[in-house]
Coordinates of C-alpha atoms in Angstrom, one line a residue:
Chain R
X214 CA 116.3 -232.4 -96.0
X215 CA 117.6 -230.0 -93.5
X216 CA 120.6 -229.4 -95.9
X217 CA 117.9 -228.8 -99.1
X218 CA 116.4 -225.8 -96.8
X219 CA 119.4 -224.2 -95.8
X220 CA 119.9 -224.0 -99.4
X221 CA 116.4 -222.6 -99.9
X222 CA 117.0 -219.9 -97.4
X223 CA 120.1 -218.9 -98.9
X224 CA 118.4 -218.2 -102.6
X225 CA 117.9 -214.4 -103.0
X226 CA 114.6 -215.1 -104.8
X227 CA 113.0 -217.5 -102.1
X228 CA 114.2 -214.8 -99.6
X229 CA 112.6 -212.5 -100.8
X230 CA 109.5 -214.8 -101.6
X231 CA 109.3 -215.9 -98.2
X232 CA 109.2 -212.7 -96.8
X233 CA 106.5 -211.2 -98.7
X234 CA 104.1 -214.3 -98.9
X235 CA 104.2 -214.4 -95.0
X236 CA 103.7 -210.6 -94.7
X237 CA 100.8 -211.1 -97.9
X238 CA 99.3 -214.4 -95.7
X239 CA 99.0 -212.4 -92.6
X240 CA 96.9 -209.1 -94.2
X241 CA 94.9 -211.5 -96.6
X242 CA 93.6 -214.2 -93.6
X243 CA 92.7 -211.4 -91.3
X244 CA 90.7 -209.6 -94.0
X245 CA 89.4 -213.1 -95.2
X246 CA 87.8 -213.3 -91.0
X247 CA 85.5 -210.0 -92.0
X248 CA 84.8 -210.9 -95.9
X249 CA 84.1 -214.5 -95.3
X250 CA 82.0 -213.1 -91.8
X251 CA 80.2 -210.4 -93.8
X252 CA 79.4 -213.0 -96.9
X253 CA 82.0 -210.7 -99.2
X254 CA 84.3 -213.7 -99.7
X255 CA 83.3 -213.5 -104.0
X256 CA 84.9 -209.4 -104.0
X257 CA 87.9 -210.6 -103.1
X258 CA 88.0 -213.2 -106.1
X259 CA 86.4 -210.7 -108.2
X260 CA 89.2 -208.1 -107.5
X261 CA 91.7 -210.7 -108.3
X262 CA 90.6 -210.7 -111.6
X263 CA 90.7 -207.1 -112.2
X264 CA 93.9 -207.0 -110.8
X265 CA 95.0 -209.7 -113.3
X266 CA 93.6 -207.4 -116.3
X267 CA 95.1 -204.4 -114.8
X268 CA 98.6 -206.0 -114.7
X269 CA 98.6 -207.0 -118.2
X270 CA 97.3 -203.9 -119.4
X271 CA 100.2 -202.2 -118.1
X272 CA 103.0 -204.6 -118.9
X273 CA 101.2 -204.2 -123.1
X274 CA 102.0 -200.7 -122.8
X275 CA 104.9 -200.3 -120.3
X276 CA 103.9 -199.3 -117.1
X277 CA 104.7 -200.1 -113.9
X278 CA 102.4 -202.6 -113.0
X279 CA 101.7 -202.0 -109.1
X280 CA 101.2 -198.3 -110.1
X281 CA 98.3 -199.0 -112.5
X282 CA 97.1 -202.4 -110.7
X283 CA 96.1 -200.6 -107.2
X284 CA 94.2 -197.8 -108.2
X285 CA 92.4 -199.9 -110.6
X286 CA 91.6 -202.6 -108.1
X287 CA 90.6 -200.1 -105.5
X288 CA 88.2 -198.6 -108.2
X289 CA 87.0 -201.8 -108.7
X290 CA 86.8 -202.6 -104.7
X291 CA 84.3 -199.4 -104.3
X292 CA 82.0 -200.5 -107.2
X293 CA 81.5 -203.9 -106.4
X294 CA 80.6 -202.7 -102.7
X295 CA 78.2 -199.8 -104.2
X296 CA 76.6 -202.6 -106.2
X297 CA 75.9 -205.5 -103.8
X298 CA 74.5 -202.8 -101.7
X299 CA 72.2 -200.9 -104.2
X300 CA 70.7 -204.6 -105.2
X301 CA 70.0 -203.2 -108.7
X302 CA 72.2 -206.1 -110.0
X303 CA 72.6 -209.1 -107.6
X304 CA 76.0 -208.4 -105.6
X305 CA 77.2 -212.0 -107.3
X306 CA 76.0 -211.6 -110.8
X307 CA 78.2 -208.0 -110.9
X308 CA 81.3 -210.2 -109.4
X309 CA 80.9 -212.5 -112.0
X310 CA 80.2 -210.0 -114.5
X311 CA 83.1 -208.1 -113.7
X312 CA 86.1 -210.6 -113.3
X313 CA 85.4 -212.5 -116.5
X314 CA 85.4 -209.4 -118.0
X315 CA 88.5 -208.5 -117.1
X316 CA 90.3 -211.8 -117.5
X317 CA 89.0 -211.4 -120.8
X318 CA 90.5 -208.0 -121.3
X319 CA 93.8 -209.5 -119.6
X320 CA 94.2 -212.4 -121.9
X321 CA 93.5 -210.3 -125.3
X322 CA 96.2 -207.7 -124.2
X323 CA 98.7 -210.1 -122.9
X324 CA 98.0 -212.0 -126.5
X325 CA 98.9 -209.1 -128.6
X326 CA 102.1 -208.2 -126.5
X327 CA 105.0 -210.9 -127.3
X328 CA 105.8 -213.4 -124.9
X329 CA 102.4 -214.8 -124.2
X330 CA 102.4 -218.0 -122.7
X331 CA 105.1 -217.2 -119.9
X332 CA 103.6 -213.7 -118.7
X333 CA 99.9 -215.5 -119.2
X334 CA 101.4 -218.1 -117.0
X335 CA 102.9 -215.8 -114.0
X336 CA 100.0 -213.7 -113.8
X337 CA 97.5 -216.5 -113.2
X338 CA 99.2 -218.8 -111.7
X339 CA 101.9 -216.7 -109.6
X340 CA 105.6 -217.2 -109.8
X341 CA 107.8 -216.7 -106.7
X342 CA 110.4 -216.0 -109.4
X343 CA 109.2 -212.2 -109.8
X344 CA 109.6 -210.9 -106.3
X345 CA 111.9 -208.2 -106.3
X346 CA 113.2 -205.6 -103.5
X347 CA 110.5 -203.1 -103.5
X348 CA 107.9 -205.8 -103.6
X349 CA 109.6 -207.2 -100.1
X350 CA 109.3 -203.1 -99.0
X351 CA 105.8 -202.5 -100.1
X352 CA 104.9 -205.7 -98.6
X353 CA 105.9 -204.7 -95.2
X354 CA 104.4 -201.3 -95.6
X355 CA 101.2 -202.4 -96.7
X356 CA 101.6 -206.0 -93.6
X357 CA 102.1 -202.7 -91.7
X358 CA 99.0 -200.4 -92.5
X359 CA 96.7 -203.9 -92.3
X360 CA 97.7 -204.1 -88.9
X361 CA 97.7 -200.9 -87.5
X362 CA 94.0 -200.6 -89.3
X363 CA 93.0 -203.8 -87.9
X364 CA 93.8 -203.2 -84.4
X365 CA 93.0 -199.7 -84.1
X366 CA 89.9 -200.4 -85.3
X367 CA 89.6 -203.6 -84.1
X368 CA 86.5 -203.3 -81.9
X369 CA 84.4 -201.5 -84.5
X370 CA 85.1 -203.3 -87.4
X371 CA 83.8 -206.5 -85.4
X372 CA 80.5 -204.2 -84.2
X373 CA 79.9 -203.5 -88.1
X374 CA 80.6 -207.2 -89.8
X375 CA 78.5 -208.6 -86.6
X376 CA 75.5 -206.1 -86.4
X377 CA 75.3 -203.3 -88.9
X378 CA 72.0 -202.5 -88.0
X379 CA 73.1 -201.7 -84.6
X380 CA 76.2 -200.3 -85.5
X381 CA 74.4 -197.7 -87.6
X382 CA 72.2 -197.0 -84.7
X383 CA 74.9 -196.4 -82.6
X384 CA 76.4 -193.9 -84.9
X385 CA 79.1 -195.7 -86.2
X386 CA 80.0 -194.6 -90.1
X387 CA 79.2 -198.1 -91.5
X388 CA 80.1 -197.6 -94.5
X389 CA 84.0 -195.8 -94.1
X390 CA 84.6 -199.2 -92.4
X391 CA 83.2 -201.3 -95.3
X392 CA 85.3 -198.8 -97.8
X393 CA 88.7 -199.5 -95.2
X394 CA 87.7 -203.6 -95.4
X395 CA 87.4 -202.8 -99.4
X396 CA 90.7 -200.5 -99.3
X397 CA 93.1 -202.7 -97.3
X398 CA 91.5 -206.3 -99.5
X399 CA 92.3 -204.8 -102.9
X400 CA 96.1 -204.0 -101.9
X401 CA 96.5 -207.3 -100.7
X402 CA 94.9 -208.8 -103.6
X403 CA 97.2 -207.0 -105.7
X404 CA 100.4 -207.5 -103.8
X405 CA 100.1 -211.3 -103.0
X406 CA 98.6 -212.0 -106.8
X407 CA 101.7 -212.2 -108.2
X408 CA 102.9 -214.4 -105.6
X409 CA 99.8 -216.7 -106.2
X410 CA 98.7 -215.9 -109.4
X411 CA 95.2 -214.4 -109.9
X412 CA 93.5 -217.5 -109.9
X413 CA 94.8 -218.7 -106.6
X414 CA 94.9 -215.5 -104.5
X415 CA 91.7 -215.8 -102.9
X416 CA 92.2 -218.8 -101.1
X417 CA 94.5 -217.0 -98.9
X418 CA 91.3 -215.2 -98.2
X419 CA 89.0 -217.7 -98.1
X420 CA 90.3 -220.9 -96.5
X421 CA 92.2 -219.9 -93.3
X422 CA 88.9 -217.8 -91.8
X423 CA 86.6 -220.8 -93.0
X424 CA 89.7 -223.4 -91.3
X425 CA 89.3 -221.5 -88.3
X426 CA 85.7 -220.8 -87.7
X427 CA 85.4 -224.6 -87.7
X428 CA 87.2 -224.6 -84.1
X429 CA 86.9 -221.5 -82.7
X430 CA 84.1 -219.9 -81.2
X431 CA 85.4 -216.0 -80.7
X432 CA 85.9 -213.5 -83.2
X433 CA 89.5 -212.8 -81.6
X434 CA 90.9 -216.4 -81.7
X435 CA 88.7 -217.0 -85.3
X436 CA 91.7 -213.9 -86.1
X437 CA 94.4 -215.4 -84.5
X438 CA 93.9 -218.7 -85.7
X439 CA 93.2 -218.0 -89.6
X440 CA 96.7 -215.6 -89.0
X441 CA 98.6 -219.0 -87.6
X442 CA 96.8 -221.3 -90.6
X443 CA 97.4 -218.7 -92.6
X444 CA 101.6 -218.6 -92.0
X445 CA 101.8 -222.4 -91.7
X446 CA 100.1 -223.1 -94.5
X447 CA 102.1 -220.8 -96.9
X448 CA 105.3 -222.2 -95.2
X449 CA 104.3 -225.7 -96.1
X450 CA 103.3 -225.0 -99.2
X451 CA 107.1 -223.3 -100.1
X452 CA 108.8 -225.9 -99.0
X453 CA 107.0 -228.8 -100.5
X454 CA 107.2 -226.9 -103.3
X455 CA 110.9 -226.7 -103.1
X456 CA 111.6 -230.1 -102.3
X457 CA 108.8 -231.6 -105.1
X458 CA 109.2 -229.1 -107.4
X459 CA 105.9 -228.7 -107.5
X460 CA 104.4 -225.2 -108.3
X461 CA 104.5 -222.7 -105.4
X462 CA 100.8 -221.1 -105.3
X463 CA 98.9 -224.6 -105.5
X464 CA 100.8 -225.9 -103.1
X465 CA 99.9 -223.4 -101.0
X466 CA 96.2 -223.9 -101.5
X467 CA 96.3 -227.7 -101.1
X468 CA 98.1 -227.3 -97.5
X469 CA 95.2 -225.1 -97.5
X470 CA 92.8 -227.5 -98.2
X471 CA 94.3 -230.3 -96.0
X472 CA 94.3 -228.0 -92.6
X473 CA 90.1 -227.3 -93.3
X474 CA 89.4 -230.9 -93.9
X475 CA 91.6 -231.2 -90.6
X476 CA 89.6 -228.7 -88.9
X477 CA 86.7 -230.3 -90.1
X478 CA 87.3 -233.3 -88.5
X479 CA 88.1 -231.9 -85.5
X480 CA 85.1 -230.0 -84.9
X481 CA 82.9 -233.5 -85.9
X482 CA 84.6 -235.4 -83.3
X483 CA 83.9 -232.5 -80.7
X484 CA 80.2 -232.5 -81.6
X485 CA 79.9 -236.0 -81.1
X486 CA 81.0 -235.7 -77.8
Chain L
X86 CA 60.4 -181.6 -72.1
X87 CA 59.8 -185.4 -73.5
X88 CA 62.4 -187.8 -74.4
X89 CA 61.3 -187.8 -77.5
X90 CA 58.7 -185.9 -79.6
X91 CA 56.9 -186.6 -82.6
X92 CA 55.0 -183.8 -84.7
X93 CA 53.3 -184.6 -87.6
X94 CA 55.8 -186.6 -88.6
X95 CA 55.4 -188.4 -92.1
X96 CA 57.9 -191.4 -93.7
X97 CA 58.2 -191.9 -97.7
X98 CA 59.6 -194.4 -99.8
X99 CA 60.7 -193.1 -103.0
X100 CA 58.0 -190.5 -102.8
X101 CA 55.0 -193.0 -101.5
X102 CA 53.9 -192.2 -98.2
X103 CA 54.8 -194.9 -95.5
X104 CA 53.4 -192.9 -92.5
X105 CA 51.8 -189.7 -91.9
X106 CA 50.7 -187.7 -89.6
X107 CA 52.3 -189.3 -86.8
X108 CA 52.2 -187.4 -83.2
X109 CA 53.5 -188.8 -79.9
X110 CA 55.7 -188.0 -76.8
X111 CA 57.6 -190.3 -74.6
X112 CA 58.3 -188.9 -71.5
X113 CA 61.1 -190.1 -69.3
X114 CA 59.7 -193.3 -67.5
X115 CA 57.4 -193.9 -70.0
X116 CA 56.5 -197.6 -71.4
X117 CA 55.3 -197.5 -75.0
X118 CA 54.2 -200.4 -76.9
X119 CA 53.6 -199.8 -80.8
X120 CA 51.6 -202.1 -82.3
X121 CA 50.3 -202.4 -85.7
X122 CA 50.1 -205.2 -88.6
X123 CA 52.7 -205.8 -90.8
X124 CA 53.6 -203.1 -93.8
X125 CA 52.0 -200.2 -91.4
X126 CA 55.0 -198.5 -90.9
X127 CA 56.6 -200.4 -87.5
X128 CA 60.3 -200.9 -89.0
X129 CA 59.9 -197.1 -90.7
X130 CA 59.4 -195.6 -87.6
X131 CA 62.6 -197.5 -85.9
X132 CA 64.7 -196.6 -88.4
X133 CA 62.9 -193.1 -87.9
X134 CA 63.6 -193.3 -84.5
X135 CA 67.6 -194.0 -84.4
X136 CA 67.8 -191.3 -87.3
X137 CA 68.8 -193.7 -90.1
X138 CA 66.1 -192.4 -92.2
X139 CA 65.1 -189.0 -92.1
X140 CA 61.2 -187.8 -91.6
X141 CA 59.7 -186.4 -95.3
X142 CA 57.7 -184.0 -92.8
X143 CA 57.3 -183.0 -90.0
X144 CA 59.5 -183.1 -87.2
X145 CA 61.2 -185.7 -84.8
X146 CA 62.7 -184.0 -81.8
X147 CA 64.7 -185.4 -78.8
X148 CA 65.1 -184.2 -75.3
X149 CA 67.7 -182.6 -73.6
X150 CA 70.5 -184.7 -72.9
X151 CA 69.2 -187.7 -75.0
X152 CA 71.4 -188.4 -78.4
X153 CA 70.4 -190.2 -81.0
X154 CA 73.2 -192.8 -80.5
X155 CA 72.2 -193.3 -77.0
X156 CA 69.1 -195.2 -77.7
X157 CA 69.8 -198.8 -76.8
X158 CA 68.3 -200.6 -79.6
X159 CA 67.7 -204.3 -79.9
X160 CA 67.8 -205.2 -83.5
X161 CA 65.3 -207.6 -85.3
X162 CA 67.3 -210.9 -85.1
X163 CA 68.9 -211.3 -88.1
X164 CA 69.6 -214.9 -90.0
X165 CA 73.8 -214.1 -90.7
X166 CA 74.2 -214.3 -86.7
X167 CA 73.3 -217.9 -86.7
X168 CA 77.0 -219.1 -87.4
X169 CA 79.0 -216.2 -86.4
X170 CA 81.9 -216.5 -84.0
X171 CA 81.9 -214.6 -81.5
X172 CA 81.8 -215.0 -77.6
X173 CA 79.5 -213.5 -75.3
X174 CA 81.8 -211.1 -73.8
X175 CA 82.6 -209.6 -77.4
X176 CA 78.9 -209.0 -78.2
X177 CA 77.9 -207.5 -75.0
X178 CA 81.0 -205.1 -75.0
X179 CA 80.7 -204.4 -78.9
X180 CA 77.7 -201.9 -77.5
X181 CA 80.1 -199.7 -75.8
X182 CA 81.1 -196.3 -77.8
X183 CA 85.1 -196.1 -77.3
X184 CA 87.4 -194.7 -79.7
X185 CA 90.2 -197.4 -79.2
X186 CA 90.8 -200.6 -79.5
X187 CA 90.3 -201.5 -76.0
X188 CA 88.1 -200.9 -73.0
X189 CA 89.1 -198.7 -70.0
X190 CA 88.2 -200.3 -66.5
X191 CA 85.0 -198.2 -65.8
X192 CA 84.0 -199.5 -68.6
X193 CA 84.3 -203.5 -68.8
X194 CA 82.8 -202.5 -65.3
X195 CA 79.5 -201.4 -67.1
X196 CA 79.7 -204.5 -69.5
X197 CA 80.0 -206.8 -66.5
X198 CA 76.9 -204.6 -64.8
X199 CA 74.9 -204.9 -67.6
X200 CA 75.9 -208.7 -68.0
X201 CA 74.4 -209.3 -64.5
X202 CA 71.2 -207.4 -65.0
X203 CA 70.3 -209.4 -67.8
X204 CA 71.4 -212.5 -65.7
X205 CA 74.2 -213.3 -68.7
X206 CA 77.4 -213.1 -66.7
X207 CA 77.8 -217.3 -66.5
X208 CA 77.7 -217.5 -70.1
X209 CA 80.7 -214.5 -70.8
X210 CA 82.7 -217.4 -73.2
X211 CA 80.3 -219.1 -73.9
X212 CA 79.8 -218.8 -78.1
X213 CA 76.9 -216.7 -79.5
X214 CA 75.9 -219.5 -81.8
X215 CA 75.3 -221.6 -79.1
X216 CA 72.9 -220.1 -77.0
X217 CA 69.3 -220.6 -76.8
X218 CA 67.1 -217.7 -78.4
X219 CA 65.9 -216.3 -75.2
X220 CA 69.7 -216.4 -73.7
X221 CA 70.5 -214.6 -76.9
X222 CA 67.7 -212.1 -77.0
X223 CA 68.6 -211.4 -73.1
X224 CA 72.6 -210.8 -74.2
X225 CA 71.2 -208.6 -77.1
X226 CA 69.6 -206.6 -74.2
X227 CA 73.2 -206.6 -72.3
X228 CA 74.5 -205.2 -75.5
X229 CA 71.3 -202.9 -75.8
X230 CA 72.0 -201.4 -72.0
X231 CA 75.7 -200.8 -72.5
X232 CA 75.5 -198.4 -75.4
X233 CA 71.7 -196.7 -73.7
X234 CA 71.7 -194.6 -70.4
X235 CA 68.0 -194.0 -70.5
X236 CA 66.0 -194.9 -73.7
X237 CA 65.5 -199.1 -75.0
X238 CA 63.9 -199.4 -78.3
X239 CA 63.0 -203.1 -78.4
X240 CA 62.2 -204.4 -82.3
X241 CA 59.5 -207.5 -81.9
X242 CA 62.3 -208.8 -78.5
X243 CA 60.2 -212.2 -78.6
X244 CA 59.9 -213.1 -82.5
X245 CA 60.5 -216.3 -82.5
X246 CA 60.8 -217.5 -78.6
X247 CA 58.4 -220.1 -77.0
X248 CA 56.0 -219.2 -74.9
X249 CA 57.7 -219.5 -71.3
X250 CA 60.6 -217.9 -72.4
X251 CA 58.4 -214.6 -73.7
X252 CA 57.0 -214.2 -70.4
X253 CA 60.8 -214.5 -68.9
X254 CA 61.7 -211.9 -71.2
X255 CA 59.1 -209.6 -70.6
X256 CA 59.5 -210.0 -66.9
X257 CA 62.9 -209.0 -67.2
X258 CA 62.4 -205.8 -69.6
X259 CA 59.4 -204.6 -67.2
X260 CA 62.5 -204.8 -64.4
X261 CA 64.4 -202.3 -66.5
X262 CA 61.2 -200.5 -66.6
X263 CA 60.9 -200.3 -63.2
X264 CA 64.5 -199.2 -62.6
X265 CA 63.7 -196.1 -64.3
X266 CA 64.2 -197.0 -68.1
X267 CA 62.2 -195.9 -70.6
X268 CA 61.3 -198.4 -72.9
X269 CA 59.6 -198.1 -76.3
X270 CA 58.6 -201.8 -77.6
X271 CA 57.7 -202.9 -81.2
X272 CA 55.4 -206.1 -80.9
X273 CA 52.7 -208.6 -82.5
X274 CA 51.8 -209.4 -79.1
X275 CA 48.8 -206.7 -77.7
X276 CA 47.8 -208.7 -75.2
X277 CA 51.6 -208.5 -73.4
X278 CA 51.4 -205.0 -75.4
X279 CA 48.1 -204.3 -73.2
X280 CA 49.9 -205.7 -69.7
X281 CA 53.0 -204.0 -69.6
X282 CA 52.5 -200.2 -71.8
X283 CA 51.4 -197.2 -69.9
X284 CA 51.1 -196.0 -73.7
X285 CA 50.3 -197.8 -76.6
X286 CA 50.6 -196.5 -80.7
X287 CA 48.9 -198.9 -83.1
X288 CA 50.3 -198.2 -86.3
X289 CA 47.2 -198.8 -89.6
X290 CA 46.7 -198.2 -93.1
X291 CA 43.9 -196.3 -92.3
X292 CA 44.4 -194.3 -89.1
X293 CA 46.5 -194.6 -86.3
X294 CA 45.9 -194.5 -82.2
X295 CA 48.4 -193.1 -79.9
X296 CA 46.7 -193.0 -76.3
X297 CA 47.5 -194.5 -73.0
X298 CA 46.8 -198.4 -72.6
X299 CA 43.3 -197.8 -70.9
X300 CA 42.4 -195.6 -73.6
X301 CA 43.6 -198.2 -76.2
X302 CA 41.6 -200.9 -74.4
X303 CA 38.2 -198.4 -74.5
X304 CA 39.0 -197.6 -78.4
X305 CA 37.3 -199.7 -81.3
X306 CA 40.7 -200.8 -82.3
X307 CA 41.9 -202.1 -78.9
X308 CA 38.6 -203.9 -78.5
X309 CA 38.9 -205.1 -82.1
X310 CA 42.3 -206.5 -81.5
X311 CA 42.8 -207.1 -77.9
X312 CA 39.0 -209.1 -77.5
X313 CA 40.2 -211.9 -80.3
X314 CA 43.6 -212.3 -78.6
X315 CA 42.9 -212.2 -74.6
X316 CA 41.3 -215.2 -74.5
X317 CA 43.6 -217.3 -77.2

């Protein structure tokens, strides 16, 4: 085994792979704490989807598909936070509305364009096969910009997902934080979806905060904790994918799934006590 | 001048009136209780009050030296706090205005202050979620105190707490009272409302009373309200 991971690590490809799904799992579980905290946890999957339209939009016409995928996911971002808010259409009903629509969108394009069933493929389900050098670069700038965000703003951004009332009363613009949450989500959403395909993408989100909030009982290790799931996880999952052959992004979301029902079971036993 | 001053101030809501009319002053030191039933315009005042909604007319002014972000405001309890993580030391300290991402000495010294005064300190890790309602209304208040110098504005503080625990938490905002905060104190609760005020403003559909307590308990209203709950 130890001599089928040195080979693993030598691969260009898994490389670069590794490198920008640990930088992707770090932003995406520490974003997942405040989205999953502030019940947003459906935007992230929503933006997934409009990512996935996005993309093949611009691979039908020729693009480059980060440089049409961000804005439009950050467009997205903004509207699905102006609309849970103004409750003129239920904040889950315009998620719904808006990812199938996109998907739909995706899959017509991608149909019309030639080789359908791989590119369908890779987009949804992720392919560790497509990572190229200025995804590893953009990766770290963007694993950068998540963390200096997250720290520097660290204290208020817990204020706003814990109390916005108060927050507001205190004077704290509520709603540049929410857009910042919305901001840094939809370029991890983009980045990592073509690691994990844009079905899978927001488990990364999702499951580490929920794994951790079933043991800790402070916002700050809840963060530290989902970050820690959040690396081991994706490590698992690429090496069991490696050695199995199985495919990289569910992998990943079943080492996922076993650490909550872990984490379940740890918290049961500690209540009974 | 008063800590706050109200002059003919009226509330809308997409253009239907909410309250009108409205005139009061709260001095420095002053305890006042408003009172009213529910849809008369208690919750439209708060969010007067802190500034996140502007009067429609009139005018609400504040003293010298009070800003609107210095009111110490404890919130309504809200349901989404039930099962959030978060330790007691983060929530008290989340009340202090800094600009960085961590405190400076003086002022985890203030947290720690406030912590004591609401009798909190033991429980600094424990979890939020854990805590009893009156132990978290009374971390609320730590909370409330480290972001307010002078001025509380207390949203119904003992919805939802049993009886013994009410009169614990009164006790204990009367303290602040007495150590020279002012309070203002949305409530149900007239006959508490009665006890501690030295001004009470009882918020109706058809006209409101702003007067001192022993002026509220002389009025038709207070006698109305107060005689069918003194005895219960």
């Amino acid at each position: 085994m130890a001599e089928q991971l040195q080979v693993m690590l030598s691969l260009g490809f898994m490389q670069r792979a590794l490198a920008v799904g640990a930088l992707v799992s770090i932003c995406a579980s520490l974003l997942g704490v405040c989205l999953v905290l502030k019940r947003y946890s459906m935007i992230g999957d929503g933006l997934s989807h409009v990512g996935f339209g996005a993309l093949a939009v611009a691979t039908a016409v020729g693009w480059a598909p980060l440089a049409v995928a961000i804005p439009v996911v950050l467009v997205a971002a903004f509207l699905l936070l102006q609309l849970s808010d103004s409750g003129k259409i239920k904040g889950d009903a315009a998620i719904a509305m808006l990812s199938t629509g996109s998907l739909a969108l995706g899959i017509l394009v991608l149909s019309r364009s030639t080789s359908m069933t791989t590119d369908v493929n890779n987009y949804l389900f992720g392919s560790i096969l497509t990572m190229r050098q200025e995804d590893v670069w953009l990766s770290i700038a963007l694993a950068f910009l998540v963390l200096v965000l997250f720290f520097g703003f660290y204290r208020k951004i817990f204020l706003i997902i814990f109390d916005e009332t108060f927050a507001k009363a205190i004077g704290e613009k509520t709603r540049l934080y929410q857009w910042l949450l919305a901001f840094l989500t939809a370029l991890t959403i983009v980045l990592g979806m073509r690691l994990m395909g844009a079905m899978l993408i927001s488990s990364l989100i999702i499951f580490p905060a929920l794994s951790a909030m079933r043991v800790c009982k402070s916002f700050r290790s809840v963060c530290l904790c989902a970050v820690l799931i959040s690396l081991v996880c994706f490590l698992a999952g690429m090496v069991s994918s490696f050695l199995f052959a199985t495919p990289t992004s569910s992998s990943i979301v079943m080492a996922n799934i076993a650490v909550f029902a872990v984490m379940t079971l740890v918290r049961r036993i500690a209540q009974k006590r | 001048m008063s800590l706050i001053a109200c002059d003919n101030v009226g509330f809308s809501y997409e253009g239907k009136p909410v309250l009108e009319n409205l005139n009061l002053q709260v001095e420095a030191g002053d305890f006042l209780c408003v009172v009213g039933e529910n849809g008369s315009g208690k919750t439209t005042l708060v969010k007067g009050l802190l500034g996140l909604l502007p009067p429609a007319k009139g005018r609400i002014a504040l003293g010298d030296g009070v800003k609107r972000s210095q009111i110490g405001y404890l919130p309504q309890q809200s349901e989404s706090q039930r099962d959030f993580p978060a330790s007691v030391w983060e929530v008290v300290s989340a009340g202090t205005r800094s600009r960085g991402p961590l405190l400076t000495k003086q002022q985890k010294d203030r947290v720690r202050r406030n912590m004591e005064r609401m009798n909190v300190l033991d429980l600094k890790s424990r979890s939020f979620t854990e805590l009893s309602g009156g132990q978290r209304q009374r971390v609320l208040l730590a909370r409330a105190l480290s972001a307010a110098d002078q001025l509380l504005l207390l949203d119904e503080p003992t919805a939802g707490l049993d009886p013994l625990v009410t009169v614990e938490l009164y006790r204990m905002v009367a303290g602040l009272h007495r150590q020279g905060m002012t309070i203002i104190m949305i409530t149900h609760d007239i006959p508490a409302a009665l006890q501690h005020a030295r001004h009470i403003l009882h918020l109706s559909t058809a006209e409101n009373f702003y007067g001192t307590t022993a002026q509220y308990a002389a009025s038709p209203l207070g006698k109305l309200f107060a005689g069918g709950t003194t005895n219960g």
